C-alpha cells in the first residue's frame, strides 16, 4: 500500500489523474473491464495472484499498459514481454518516461 | 598318416572323433591320399577351440568343427559345397573367401552381428572372424580356413556402458523434470527397440496412475500420453510387487495375466502383450512406474530388465534434481520480489515522510520509527516463514514501541491468522495510530486509554481502535500521511474500508475487511 500510495503521488505530481486502484485480481479485472482511463500500470503480483488476466483484458480493449515488478522481465509471461516494464523501486522520472512512451 | 588309435597320440588331443571318420566316403577321399596342405588344414580346423570351417578347393567344399555346428545350429554334411549347404553364414562369408583366395592374405571381421536361434530362442549375437588362406604345395591358395569367436557379451557390455554414458550426458544438461523423463524414455526405447516406453506418476491417495508423455517407436503405436488410469487395474499381486520396489517383466500377458481377465484383455487392446514395469519407491511410497510395452510377445532378457531398472533409477534422480532446482529458482525469485517490494515500501516511506513542511530532525525520527515498524512486521512474518502472522501478535507488536504505555491498551479479539500482506499493512497503520495517540491523542494525557477490539462475522472482520480520556479531539485541517495510509492504502490492502472518526471524546478508527482477502492460506501439509 505504501508502494501504491507513492506511485499515486508520483502520478499526481506528473500531472496525471488516478482513475482507480485495485490490490487484488477480482477488483482489478472489474476495473480493467469497465473503467475509463487512458493507460494502466500493473503490478505482476496482486496479493499472490499474477495480473496477466488483467493484461489480457486491457490488450483486448486496446488500452496501453506497463508492468511494475520486482521479479524482472523473466517473471512476465512470454506474450507480454514486449510491453514496457518498470523494475521496482523506480523513480518518478522513469515512470514519466515510460508513460510518455505508452502515449506514443 | 598313422591311423587313429583309442589312445589319441600326443599331437592329437582333441578333434579326434571328427578326424576319425570314413573319409573315403567323402569327396576328400581317404586320408592317405591327402596332400600335406589339406591334412594340415583339416587338422587345424577340427582341433580349433573356436568355431572353425574350412572351405576347400574351387567348389568350397565344407569341413567344420563342433563349435561351428553349434554356431549355425546343426551339422552339415562333410565335403558338401558351401554354396549348396544352405547355412546362414555363407552369404556373409562367400565374398570374404573369394577375396582371401584372390589376395592370398588373411581377412578379419570385427563384431559381425548375427541373428541366431539357440535353444529355441532367437537372439542377436556378435562375432569376430578371421579367414586365412591355406597355401598348397604348388604355392596356390587351395582353401580358406575361417575361425570365429563369439564376442556378444563384450559387445553388449560396451553397448550398455556407452548407453549409460549417453544417458548421463543427456540428463546432465536437462533442468526440466518432464524433459528429463522424456529423454530417458526416448533413449531406453531406441536402445531396447521397444514399441512404447513411458513414465506413469502414481498418486496413491487418489489411486491413480498418470502419464504426462511417452515415447513410441513409430506413429502406428498409440501413445498413452494424458491418460489417467486407476492403479487397481494392475491387480493386487502386481501392485504388491511394485510397492515392494520389485520389477515386473512379462513376456506374454496371455501366459501370465496382469489383473483380472477383463483387465488383461484391456491391456492387450491398449497394445500391451509383453511388458517390463519398473516401480520407483521413495520413502516407502510408490511414486512412479517406468513402463516398456510390446504389442507382441517378447522373451525379455535379464539384461533388458536390468537396463530398464538402471534407466528408471538414474532418470528419476535427474527428475528429482530438476524439481529441486525449479523449486530453488522459485524461492530465489520470490525472495528477489520480496526484497524489491520492500525497497519500494522504504522508498514510499521516505517519500511520504520527507514531503511538506517538516524539520530535518523530526523527519529523521519519523522515518526511523516507520522503518522500524516495517522491520518489526517483517520479523514477525519471518518467524513463521512468511506463511502469515497472528492478528493479536501484529497488534501487540505494533504498540510495543510505545514503551511504558502497555497498561493503557485494552486488546481483545478472537484468534485470526493474517496473510503476510494484510499483516504488513495493518502493522504500518497501527504504528501510525499509536504514534498519533502518543503525540496528540489519548496517550498524551494522564489516564487516557486505547481499546483495540475485533470481531469476525461471516466473511467480515471488524476492527476498532478507540481512544478515550485524552484531550478533546478536533478534526485536523489537513490529512497527513497516517490518515492517507489508513483510509486509502490500508482499505485497498484489506479489501475493505477504513475510516477515521474524530469524535470529541477520542479518535476512533473503524476497519472492515473481507476475511477471504486477509486470512493466511492454510499451511501446506508436508
Coordinates of C-alpha atoms in Angstrom, one line a residue:
Chain A
X1 CA 0.0 0.0 0.0
X2 CA 2.9 2.3 0.7
X3 CA 4.1 1.5 -2.8
X4 CA 0.7 2.2 -4.4
X5 CA 0.3 5.4 -2.4
X6 CA 3.7 6.5 -3.5
X7 CA 3.0 5.8 -7.1
X8 CA -0.2 7.7 -6.8
X9 CA 1.7 10.7 -5.6
X10 CA 4.2 10.4 -8.3
X11 CA 1.4 10.3 -10.9
X12 CA -0.3 13.3 -9.4
X13 CA 2.9 15.2 -9.4
X14 CA 3.5 14.3 -13.0
X15 CA 0.1 15.9 -13.7
X16 CA -1.9 12.7 -14.2
X17 CA -5.2 11.7 -12.6
X18 CA -5.6 8.3 -10.8
X19 CA -8.8 6.7 -12.2
X20 CA -8.7 3.7 -9.8
X21 CA -6.6 1.5 -7.6
X22 CA -7.0 -2.3 -7.1
X23 CA -4.8 -4.5 -5.0
X24 CA -6.4 -7.8 -5.8
X25 CA -7.2 -9.7 -9.0
X26 CA -11.1 -9.5 -8.8
X27 CA -11.4 -5.7 -8.4
X28 CA -8.5 -5.3 -10.9
X29 CA -10.4 -7.2 -13.6
X30 CA -13.6 -5.2 -12.9
X31 CA -11.6 -2.0 -13.2
X32 CA -9.8 -3.2 -16.4
X33 CA -13.1 -4.3 -18.0
X34 CA -15.2 -1.3 -17.3
X35 CA -13.0 1.6 -16.1
X36 CA -12.5 4.7 -18.2
X37 CA -8.8 5.6 -18.4
X38 CA -6.0 6.2 -20.8
X39 CA -3.3 3.9 -19.5
X40 CA -2.8 1.3 -16.8
X41 CA 0.0 0.2 -14.6
X42 CA 0.1 -3.4 -13.5
X43 CA 1.9 -5.0 -10.6
X44 CA 2.7 -8.5 -11.7
X45 CA 1.7 -9.9 -8.3
X46 CA -1.7 -9.0 -7.0
X47 CA -1.9 -10.4 -3.4
X48 CA -0.3 -13.6 -4.6
X49 CA -2.1 -13.9 -8.0
X50 CA -0.5 -13.0 -11.3
X51 CA -2.1 -10.0 -13.0
X52 CA -1.8 -11.4 -16.6
X53 CA -5.6 -11.9 -17.0
X54 CA -5.9 -8.1 -16.4
X55 CA -3.2 -7.5 -19.0
X56 CA -5.2 -9.7 -21.4
X57 CA -8.3 -7.7 -20.8
X58 CA -6.5 -4.4 -21.3
X59 CA -4.9 -5.7 -24.5
X60 CA -8.3 -6.7 -25.8
X61 CA -9.7 -3.2 -25.1
X62 CA -6.6 -1.7 -26.8
X63 CA -5.7 0.2 -23.6
X64 CA -1.9 0.7 -23.3
X65 CA -0.3 -0.6 -20.1
X66 CA 3.0 -1.2 -18.4
X67 CA 4.2 -3.6 -15.8
X68 CA 5.8 -2.7 -12.4
X69 CA 7.5 -5.7 -10.9
X70 CA 10.1 -7.0 -8.5
X71 CA 10.5 -10.2 -10.5
X72 CA 12.3 -8.8 -13.5
X73 CA 11.5 -9.4 -17.2
X74 CA 11.7 -13.2 -16.7
X75 CA 8.7 -13.0 -14.4
X76 CA 6.5 -11.7 -17.2
X77 CA 4.5 -14.1 -19.4
X78 CA 6.2 -14.5 -22.8
X79 CA 3.3 -12.9 -24.7
X80 CA 3.6 -9.7 -22.7
X81 CA 7.4 -9.4 -22.7
X82 CA 7.4 -6.7 -25.4
X83 CA 5.4 -4.4 -23.0
X84 CA 7.3 -1.7 -21.0
X85 CA 8.5 -2.9 -17.6
X86 CA 9.5 -0.8 -14.6
X87 CA 11.6 -2.5 -12.1
X88 CA 10.6 -1.8 -8.5
X89 CA 11.6 0.5 -7.0
X90 CA 11.7 3.2 -9.7
X91 CA 12.0 7.0 -9.8
X92 CA 9.4 9.5 -10.8
X93 CA 11.5 10.3 -13.9
X94 CA 11.5 6.7 -15.0
X95 CA 7.7 6.5 -14.6
X96 CA 7.3 9.7 -16.6
X97 CA 9.4 8.3 -19.4
X98 CA 7.5 5.0 -19.5
X99 CA 4.1 6.8 -19.6
X100 CA 5.3 9.1 -22.3
X101 CA 6.4 6.1 -24.4
X102 CA 3.0 4.5 -23.8
X103 CA 1.2 7.6 -25.1
X104 CA 3.2 7.5 -28.4
Chain B
X1 CA 49.4 -90.8 -41.9
X2 CA 49.0 -93.1 -38.9
X3 CA 45.6 -94.5 -38.3
X4 CA 43.9 -93.1 -35.1
X5 CA 44.2 -95.3 -32.0
X6 CA 41.9 -95.4 -29.0
X7 CA 44.7 -93.7 -27.1
X8 CA 45.0 -90.5 -29.1
X9 CA 48.6 -89.6 -29.9
X10 CA 50.1 -86.6 -28.1
X11 CA 49.8 -84.4 -31.2
X12 CA 46.1 -85.1 -31.5
X13 CA 44.5 -84.4 -28.1
X14 CA 41.2 -83.1 -29.5
X15 CA 39.1 -83.2 -32.6
X16 CA 39.9 -86.9 -32.7
X17 CA 36.4 -88.1 -33.1
X18 CA 35.8 -85.8 -36.0
X19 CA 39.1 -86.7 -37.7
X20 CA 38.3 -90.3 -37.1
X21 CA 35.7 -91.0 -39.8
X22 CA 35.4 -92.7 -43.1
X23 CA 37.0 -90.1 -45.3
X24 CA 37.0 -92.4 -48.3
X25 CA 33.2 -91.9 -48.4
X26 CA 33.6 -88.2 -48.7
X27 CA 34.6 -86.1 -51.7
X28 CA 38.0 -85.7 -50.0
X29 CA 38.9 -89.4 -50.4
X30 CA 40.9 -91.5 -47.9
X31 CA 43.3 -89.5 -45.6
X32 CA 46.3 -91.4 -47.0
X33 CA 45.6 -89.7 -50.4
X34 CA 45.5 -86.1 -49.0
X35 CA 48.3 -83.6 -49.8
X36 CA 50.0 -82.4 -46.6
X37 CA 48.3 -79.0 -47.0
X38 CA 44.9 -80.5 -46.8
X39 CA 45.8 -82.8 -43.9
X40 CA 47.3 -79.8 -42.0
X41 CA 44.2 -77.6 -42.7
X42 CA 41.7 -80.2 -41.7
X43 CA 43.6 -80.9 -38.5
X44 CA 43.8 -77.2 -37.7
X45 CA 40.1 -76.8 -38.4
X46 CA 38.8 -79.8 -36.4
X47 CA 41.2 -79.1 -33.5
X48 CA 40.4 -75.4 -33.2
X49 CA 38.8 -74.2 -30.0
X50 CA 37.0 -71.5 -31.9
X51 CA 34.1 -72.2 -34.3
X52 CA 36.1 -73.2 -37.4
X53 CA 35.2 -74.1 -41.0
X54 CA 37.4 -75.0 -43.9
X55 CA 36.3 -74.1 -47.5
X56 CA 38.4 -76.3 -49.8
X57 CA 39.0 -76.2 -53.5
X58 CA 37.2 -74.3 -56.2
X59 CA 33.9 -75.8 -55.0
X60 CA 34.5 -74.5 -51.5
X61 CA 33.9 -77.9 -50.0
X62 CA 33.0 -77.6 -46.4
X63 CA 34.6 -79.2 -43.3
X64 CA 33.7 -77.7 -39.8
X65 CA 34.2 -78.5 -36.2
X66 CA 31.6 -78.9 -33.5
X67 CA 31.7 -75.3 -32.3
X68 CA 30.9 -74.2 -35.8
X69 CA 27.9 -76.6 -36.0
X70 CA 26.6 -75.1 -32.7
X71 CA 27.0 -71.7 -34.2
X72 CA 24.9 -72.4 -37.3
X73 CA 22.5 -74.6 -35.4
X74 CA 23.2 -78.0 -37.0
X75 CA 25.9 -80.1 -38.6
X76 CA 26.4 -80.0 -42.4
X77 CA 27.5 -83.0 -44.5
X78 CA 31.3 -83.2 -44.8
X79 CA 32.5 -82.1 -48.2
X80 CA 29.3 -80.5 -49.4
X81 CA 29.9 -77.4 -51.5
X82 CA 29.3 -74.4 -49.2
X83 CA 27.1 -72.7 -51.7
X84 CA 24.7 -75.6 -51.6
X85 CA 24.9 -76.2 -47.9
X86 CA 22.2 -73.6 -47.1
X87 CA 23.9 -72.3 -43.9
X88 CA 23.1 -68.8 -42.7
X89 CA 26.8 -67.7 -42.6
X90 CA 27.6 -68.4 -46.2
X91 CA 26.2 -65.2 -47.8
X92 CA 28.3 -63.2 -45.3
X93 CA 31.4 -65.3 -45.7
X94 CA 31.4 -66.0 -49.5
X95 CA 32.8 -62.6 -50.7
X96 CA 35.5 -62.8 -48.0
X97 CA 36.6 -66.3 -49.0
X98 CA 36.8 -65.1 -52.7
X99 CA 38.9 -62.1 -51.5
X100 CA 41.2 -64.2 -49.4
X101 CA 41.7 -66.6 -52.3
X102 CA 42.5 -63.8 -54.7
X103 CA 44.8 -61.8 -52.5
X104 CA 46.4 -64.7 -50.6
X105 CA 46.1 -62.5 -47.5
X106 CA 44.0 -63.2 -44.3
X107 CA 40.9 -61.1 -43.6
X108 CA 39.5 -60.1 -40.2
X109 CA 35.9 -59.0 -39.5
X110 CA 35.2 -57.5 -36.1
X111 CA 31.9 -57.7 -34.2
X112 CA 29.9 -59.1 -37.1
X113 CA 26.2 -59.1 -35.9
X114 CA 24.3 -62.4 -36.4
X115 CA 20.8 -63.4 -35.6
X116 CA 20.9 -66.9 -34.2
X117 CA 18.3 -69.3 -32.8
X118 CA 19.9 -71.1 -29.9
X119 CA 17.9 -73.3 -27.5
X120 CA 14.8 -72.2 -29.4
X121 CA 15.4 -68.6 -28.7
X122 CA 16.3 -66.2 -31.4
X123 CA 18.9 -63.7 -30.4
X124 CA 21.3 -61.1 -31.7
X125 CA 24.9 -62.2 -31.4
X126 CA 28.3 -60.7 -32.4
X127 CA 31.3 -62.5 -33.8
X128 CA 35.0 -61.7 -34.5
X129 CA 36.0 -63.7 -37.6
X130 CA 39.4 -64.5 -39.1
X131 CA 39.7 -66.0 -42.6
X132 CA 43.1 -67.3 -43.6
X133 CA 44.4 -68.8 -46.8
X134 CA 45.7 -72.4 -46.9
X135 CA 48.5 -72.5 -49.5
X136 CA 49.1 -75.8 -51.2
X137 CA 52.3 -77.5 -52.3
X138 CA 52.2 -75.5 -55.6
X139 CA 52.0 -72.2 -53.8
X140 CA 48.4 -71.6 -54.7
X141 CA 45.6 -70.8 -52.3
X142 CA 43.8 -74.2 -52.2
X143 CA 41.4 -73.4 -49.3
X144 CA 40.3 -70.8 -46.8
X145 CA 40.1 -71.5 -43.1
X146 CA 37.5 -69.5 -41.2
X147 CA 37.6 -69.1 -37.4
X148 CA 35.0 -67.2 -35.4
X149 CA 35.0 -66.1 -31.8
X150 CA 31.7 -65.0 -30.2
X151 CA 32.0 -61.5 -28.6
X152 CA 28.3 -61.0 -27.9
X153 CA 28.9 -60.4 -24.2
X154 CA 31.7 -58.0 -24.6
X155 CA 29.8 -56.1 -27.3
X156 CA 26.7 -56.0 -25.0
X157 CA 28.7 -54.7 -22.1
X158 CA 30.3 -52.0 -24.3
X159 CA 26.9 -51.1 -25.7
X160 CA 25.4 -50.9 -22.3
X161 CA 28.3 -48.8 -20.9
X162 CA 28.1 -46.4 -23.8
X163 CA 24.3 -46.2 -23.4
X164 CA 24.8 -45.3 -19.8
X165 CA 27.3 -42.6 -20.7
X166 CA 24.9 -41.2 -23.3
X167 CA 22.0 -41.3 -20.8
X168 CA 24.1 -39.5 -18.2
X169 CA 25.3 -36.9 -20.7
X170 CA 21.7 -36.2 -21.8
X171 CA 20.3 -36.0 -18.3
X172 CA 23.1 -33.7 -17.1
X173 CA 22.1 -30.9 -19.4
X174 CA 18.4 -31.0 -18.5
X175 CA 16.8 -28.8 -15.9
X176 CA 13.1 -29.5 -16.6
X177 CA 11.6 -32.6 -14.9
X178 CA 9.3 -33.5 -17.8
X179 CA 12.2 -33.2 -20.2
X180 CA 14.4 -35.5 -18.1
X181 CA 11.6 -38.1 -18.1
X182 CA 11.2 -37.8 -21.9
X183 CA 14.9 -38.0 -22.7
X184 CA 15.2 -41.2 -20.6
X185 CA 12.3 -43.0 -22.2
X186 CA 13.4 -42.0 -25.7
X187 CA 16.9 -43.4 -25.1
X188 CA 15.6 -46.5 -23.5
X189 CA 13.0 -47.1 -26.2
X190 CA 15.5 -46.9 -29.0
X191 CA 18.1 -49.0 -27.1
X192 CA 15.6 -51.8 -26.5
X193 CA 13.9 -51.3 -29.8
X194 CA 10.6 -51.3 -27.9
X195 CA 7.2 -50.2 -29.1
X196 CA 6.4 -47.8 -26.3
X197 CA 8.2 -46.6 -23.2
X198 CA 6.9 -44.0 -20.7
X199 CA 6.6 -42.8 -17.1
X200 CA 3.4 -43.0 -15.2
X201 CA 3.3 -40.9 -12.0
X202 CA 1.4 -42.5 -9.2
X203 CA -0.9 -40.8 -6.8
X204 CA -1.5 -43.4 -4.1
X205 CA -4.0 -41.2 -2.3
X206 CA -6.2 -41.0 -5.4
X207 CA -5.3 -44.5 -6.6
X208 CA -4.4 -43.0 -10.0
X209 CA -1.5 -43.5 -12.5
X210 CA -1.0 -40.5 -14.8
X211 CA 1.1 -40.5 -18.0
X212 CA 2.2 -37.0 -19.0
X213 CA 4.1 -38.0 -22.1
X214 CA 5.6 -41.2 -23.5
X215 CA 7.7 -42.4 -26.4
X216 CA 6.6 -44.7 -29.2
X217 CA 8.7 -46.4 -31.8
X218 CA 6.6 -45.1 -34.7
X219 CA 3.3 -43.2 -35.2
X220 CA 1.4 -46.5 -35.6
X221 CA 1.9 -47.3 -31.9
X222 CA -0.7 -45.4 -29.8
X223 CA 0.7 -43.1 -27.1
X224 CA -0.7 -43.2 -23.6
X225 CA 0.0 -39.5 -23.0
X226 CA -2.6 -37.7 -21.0
X227 CA -4.1 -41.0 -19.7
X228 CA -5.2 -41.3 -16.1
X229 CA -5.9 -44.9 -15.0
X230 CA -6.9 -46.5 -11.7
X231 CA -3.9 -48.4 -10.3
X232 CA -6.2 -51.1 -9.3
X233 CA -6.1 -52.2 -12.9
X234 CA -2.6 -53.7 -12.3
X235 CA -4.2 -56.3 -10.0
X236 CA -3.3 -56.8 -6.3
X237 CA -0.4 -59.1 -7.0
X238 CA 1.4 -56.7 -9.3
X239 CA 0.7 -53.7 -7.1
X240 CA 2.1 -55.5 -4.1
X241 CA 5.3 -56.2 -6.1
X242 CA 5.5 -52.6 -7.2
X243 CA 5.0 -51.3 -3.7
X244 CA 7.9 -53.5 -2.6
X245 CA 10.0 -52.0 -5.3
X246 CA 10.1 -55.1 -7.4
X247 CA 10.3 -55.0 -11.2
X248 CA 7.8 -57.0 -13.3
X249 CA 8.8 -58.4 -16.7
X250 CA 6.1 -60.4 -18.6
X251 CA 7.0 -61.9 -22.0
X252 CA 3.3 -62.6 -22.8
X253 CA 0.4 -61.5 -20.7
X254 CA -1.7 -64.3 -22.1
X255 CA 0.6 -66.7 -20.3
X256 CA 1.0 -64.5 -17.2
X257 CA -2.1 -62.3 -16.9
X258 CA -2.0 -58.8 -15.4
X259 CA -5.0 -58.3 -13.2
X260 CA -8.4 -59.9 -14.0
X261 CA -9.2 -61.5 -17.4
X262 CA -11.1 -58.3 -18.3
X263 CA -8.1 -56.2 -17.3
X264 CA -5.7 -58.3 -19.3
X265 CA -7.9 -58.0 -22.3
X266 CA -8.0 -54.3 -21.8
X267 CA -4.2 -54.1 -21.6
X268 CA -3.9 -56.1 -24.8
X269 CA -6.4 -53.8 -26.5
X270 CA -4.1 -50.9 -25.4
X271 CA -1.2 -52.5 -27.3
X272 CA 0.4 -54.4 -24.3
X273 CA 1.2 -58.0 -24.9
X274 CA 4.7 -58.0 -23.3
X275 CA 5.9 -55.6 -20.7
X276 CA 8.6 -54.5 -18.3
X277 CA 7.4 -52.3 -15.5
X278 CA 9.9 -50.7 -13.0
X279 CA 8.5 -49.2 -9.9
X280 CA 10.0 -46.2 -8.1
X281 CA 9.6 -46.3 -4.4
X282 CA 10.7 -43.3 -2.3
X283 CA 10.3 -43.0 1.4
X284 CA 8.1 -46.1 1.4
X285 CA 5.7 -44.7 -1.1
X286 CA 5.2 -45.8 -4.8
X287 CA 5.9 -42.6 -6.8
X288 CA 6.1 -43.7 -10.4
X289 CA 6.3 -46.6 -12.9
X290 CA 8.6 -46.8 -15.9
X291 CA 6.9 -49.0 -18.5
X292 CA 8.2 -50.7 -21.6
X293 CA 5.4 -52.2 -23.8
X294 CA 5.3 -54.5 -26.8
X295 CA 2.2 -55.4 -28.8
X296 CA 3.6 -58.9 -29.5
X297 CA 5.2 -61.4 -27.1
X298 CA 8.8 -60.7 -26.3
X299 CA 11.1 -63.0 -24.4
X300 CA 12.8 -60.4 -22.3
X301 CA 16.5 -60.9 -21.5
X302 CA 17.8 -60.4 -18.0
X303 CA 19.8 -57.5 -19.3
X304 CA 16.7 -55.8 -20.7
X305 CA 15.1 -55.7 -17.3
X306 CA 18.4 -54.6 -15.7
X307 CA 18.9 -51.7 -18.1
X308 CA 15.2 -50.6 -17.6
X309 CA 15.8 -50.5 -13.8
X310 CA 19.0 -48.6 -14.3
X311 CA 17.4 -46.0 -16.5
X312 CA 14.5 -45.7 -14.1
X313 CA 16.8 -45.0 -11.1
X314 CA 19.1 -42.7 -13.0
X315 CA 16.4 -40.6 -14.7
X316 CA 14.3 -40.4 -11.6
X317 CA 17.3 -38.9 -9.8
X318 CA 17.6 -36.4 -12.6
X319 CA 13.8 -35.6 -12.3
X320 CA 14.1 -35.0 -8.6
X321 CA 17.2 -32.9 -9.1
X322 CA 15.4 -30.8 -11.8
X323 CA 12.4 -30.4 -9.4
X324 CA 14.6 -29.2 -6.6
X325 CA 16.3 -26.8 -9.0
X326 CA 12.9 -25.4 -10.1
X327 CA 11.8 -25.1 -6.5
X328 CA 15.0 -23.3 -5.6
X329 CA 14.6 -20.9 -8.5
X330 CA 11.1 -20.2 -7.4
X331 CA 12.3 -19.4 -3.9
X332 CA 15.0 -17.1 -5.2
X333 CA 12.6 -15.3 -7.5
X334 CA 10.2 -14.9 -4.6
X335 CA 12.9 -13.6 -2.3
X336 CA 14.0 -11.1 -5.0
X337 CA 10.4 -10.0 -5.5
X338 CA 10.1 -9.5 -1.7
X339 CA 13.3 -7.5 -1.5
X340 CA 12.3 -5.3 -4.4
X341 CA 8.8 -4.7 -2.8
X342 CA 10.4 -3.9 0.5
X343 CA 12.8 -1.4 -1.1
X344 CA 9.7 0.2 -2.9
X345 CA 8.0 0.3 0.5
X346 CA 11.0 2.1 2.0
X347 CA 11.0 4.4 -0.9
X348 CA 7.3 5.1 -0.2
X349 CA 8.1 5.8 3.5
X350 CA 10.9 8.2 2.6
X351 CA 8.9 10.0 0.0
X352 CA 5.9 10.4 2.3
X353 CA 7.9 11.3 5.4
X354 CA 10.1 13.9 3.8
X355 CA 7.4 15.8 2.0
X356 CA 5.8 19.0 3.3
X357 CA 7.0 21.3 6.0
X358 CA 9.0 19.2 8.4
X359 CA 12.3 19.8 10.2
X360 CA 15.1 17.5 9.4
X361 CA 15.3 16.3 13.0
X362 CA 11.6 15.5 13.0
X363 CA 11.7 13.8 9.6
X364 CA 14.6 11.7 10.6
X365 CA 12.9 10.5 13.8
X366 CA 9.6 9.7 11.9
X367 CA 11.5 8.0 9.1
X368 CA 13.4 5.8 11.5
X369 CA 10.2 4.9 13.5
X370 CA 8.3 3.9 10.4
X371 CA 11.3 1.9 9.1
X372 CA 11.4 0.1 12.5
X373 CA 7.6 -0.6 12.3
X374 CA 8.1 -2.2 8.8
X375 CA 11.1 -4.1 10.1
X376 CA 9.2 -5.4 13.1
X377 CA 6.4 -6.7 10.9
X378 CA 9.0 -8.4 8.8
X379 CA 10.5 -10.1 11.8
X380 CA 7.1 -11.3 12.8
X381 CA 6.5 -12.8 9.4
X382 CA 9.9 -14.3 9.2
X383 CA 9.3 -16.1 12.4
X384 CA 6.6 -18.0 10.5
X385 CA 8.5 -18.3 7.3
X386 CA 6.2 -15.7 5.7
X387 CA 3.2 -18.0 6.0
X388 CA 1.2 -15.5 8.0
X389 CA 1.0 -13.9 11.4
X390 CA -1.5 -13.9 14.3
X391 CA -3.6 -10.7 14.4
X392 CA -3.1 -10.4 18.1
X393 CA 0.7 -10.5 17.7
X394 CA 0.5 -7.9 15.0
X395 CA -1.5 -5.6 17.3
X396 CA 0.7 -6.1 20.3
X397 CA 4.0 -5.8 18.4
X398 CA 2.7 -2.6 16.8
X399 CA 2.1 -0.8 20.1
X400 CA 5.2 -2.2 21.7
X401 CA 7.3 0.9 20.7
X402 CA 5.1 3.0 22.9
X403 CA 7.2 1.9 25.9
X404 CA 5.5 2.2 29.3
X405 CA 2.1 2.6 27.8
X406 CA 1.3 -1.1 27.5
X407 CA -1.0 -1.0 30.5
X408 CA -3.2 1.6 28.8
X409 CA -4.2 -0.6 26.0
X410 CA -7.2 -3.0 26.1
X411 CA -6.7 -5.6 23.4
X412 CA -9.5 -8.1 22.7
X413 CA -10.4 -10.3 19.8
X414 CA -10.7 -13.9 18.5
X415 CA -7.7 -15.6 17.1
X416 CA -7.1 -15.0 13.4
X417 CA -4.1 -15.7 11.2
X418 CA -3.4 -12.9 8.7
X419 CA -1.8 -13.2 5.3
X420 CA 1.6 -11.5 5.1
X421 CA 0.3 -8.6 3.0
X422 CA -2.5 -7.8 5.4
X423 CA -0.2 -8.2 8.4
X424 CA 2.2 -5.7 7.0
X425 CA -0.5 -3.2 6.1
X426 CA -2.1 -3.4 9.5
X427 CA 1.2 -3.2 11.3
X428 CA 2.0 0.1 9.5
X429 CA -1.4 1.5 10.1
X430 CA -1.4 0.7 13.8
X431 CA 2.1 2.2 14.1
X432 CA 0.7 5.5 12.7
X433 CA -2.3 5.4 15.1
X434 CA -0.1 4.7 18.1
X435 CA 2.3 7.4 17.3
X436 CA -0.5 9.9 16.8
X437 CA -2.2 8.8 20.1
X438 CA 1.1 9.3 22.0
X439 CA 1.6 12.8 20.5
X440 CA -1.8 14.3 20.3
X441 CA -4.4 11.7 21.4
X442 CA -5.4 9.7 24.4
X443 CA -1.8 8.6 25.3
X444 CA -0.7 12.2 25.5
X445 CA -2.8 12.8 28.6
X446 CA -2.8 11.3 32.1
X447 CA -5.3 8.4 32.3
X448 CA -6.1 8.2 28.6
X449 CA -6.7 4.7 27.2
X450 CA -6.9 2.9 23.9
X451 CA -9.2 0.0 23.2
X452 CA -8.4 -2.3 20.2
X453 CA -11.1 -4.9 19.6
X454 CA -12.1 -7.1 16.7
X455 CA -14.9 -9.5 15.8
X456 CA -15.5 -11.8 12.9
X457 CA -18.8 -12.3 11.4
X458 CA -19.4 -14.3 8.2
X459 CA -16.7 -13.1 5.8
X460 CA -16.2 -9.8 7.6
X461 CA -13.6 -8.7 10.1
X462 CA -14.4 -5.6 12.0
X463 CA -11.6 -4.0 14.0
X464 CA -11.9 -0.9 16.0
X465 CA -9.3 1.4 17.5
X466 CA -11.0 3.6 20.1
X467 CA -9.3 6.3 22.2
X468 CA -10.7 7.7 25.4
X469 CA -9.7 10.0 28.2
X470 CA -7.4 12.2 26.1
X471 CA -7.7 15.9 25.3
X472 CA -10.7 16.9 23.3
X473 CA -10.4 15.9 19.6
X474 CA -10.9 18.1 16.6
X475 CA -10.7 17.0 13.0
X476 CA -7.3 18.1 11.6
X477 CA -7.3 20.8 9.0
X478 CA -5.1 18.7 6.7
X479 CA -4.8 15.0 6.3
X480 CA -1.4 13.7 6.9
X481 CA 0.5 10.6 5.9
X482 CA -1.1 8.5 8.6
X483 CA -4.7 9.3 7.6
X484 CA -4.0 8.6 3.9
X485 CA -2.2 5.4 4.8
X486 CA -5.2 4.2 6.7
X487 CA -8.1 5.5 4.7
X488 CA -6.7 4.6 1.3
X489 CA -3.8 2.2 1.5
X490 CA -5.0 0.0 4.3
X491 CA -8.5 -0.2 2.9
X492 CA -7.2 -1.3 -0.5
X493 CA -4.8 -3.9 1.0
X494 CA -7.5 -5.4 3.2
X495 CA -10.1 -5.4 0.5
X496 CA -12.4 -3.4 2.7
X497 CA -12.8 0.1 4.2
X498 CA -11.0 2.0 6.9
X499 CA -12.3 5.3 8.3
X500 CA -11.1 7.8 10.9
X501 CA -13.7 9.5 13.1
X502 CA -12.6 12.5 15.1
X503 CA -15.1 12.2 17.9
X504 CA -14.7 14.8 20.6
X505 CA -14.2 12.1 23.3
X506 CA -11.5 10.4 21.4
X507 CA -10.2 9.3 18.0
X508 CA -11.9 6.2 16.5
X509 CA -10.7 4.1 13.6
X510 CA -13.0 1.6 12.1
X511 CA -11.6 -1.1 9.8
X512 CA -13.8 -3.5 7.9
X513 CA -12.1 -6.2 5.9
X514 CA -13.0 -9.3 3.9
X515 CA -11.7 -12.5 5.7
X516 CA -11.2 -14.2 2.3
X517 CA -8.7 -11.4 1.4
X518 CA -6.8 -11.2 4.6
X519 CA -6.8 -14.7 6.1
X520 CA -3.5 -16.6 5.8
X521 CA -3.7 -19.6 3.4
X522 CA -3.7 -23.0 5.1
X523 CA -0.2 -24.2 5.6
X524 CA 0.8 -26.8 3.1
X525 CA 1.0 -30.2 4.8
X526 CA 4.4 -31.6 4.2

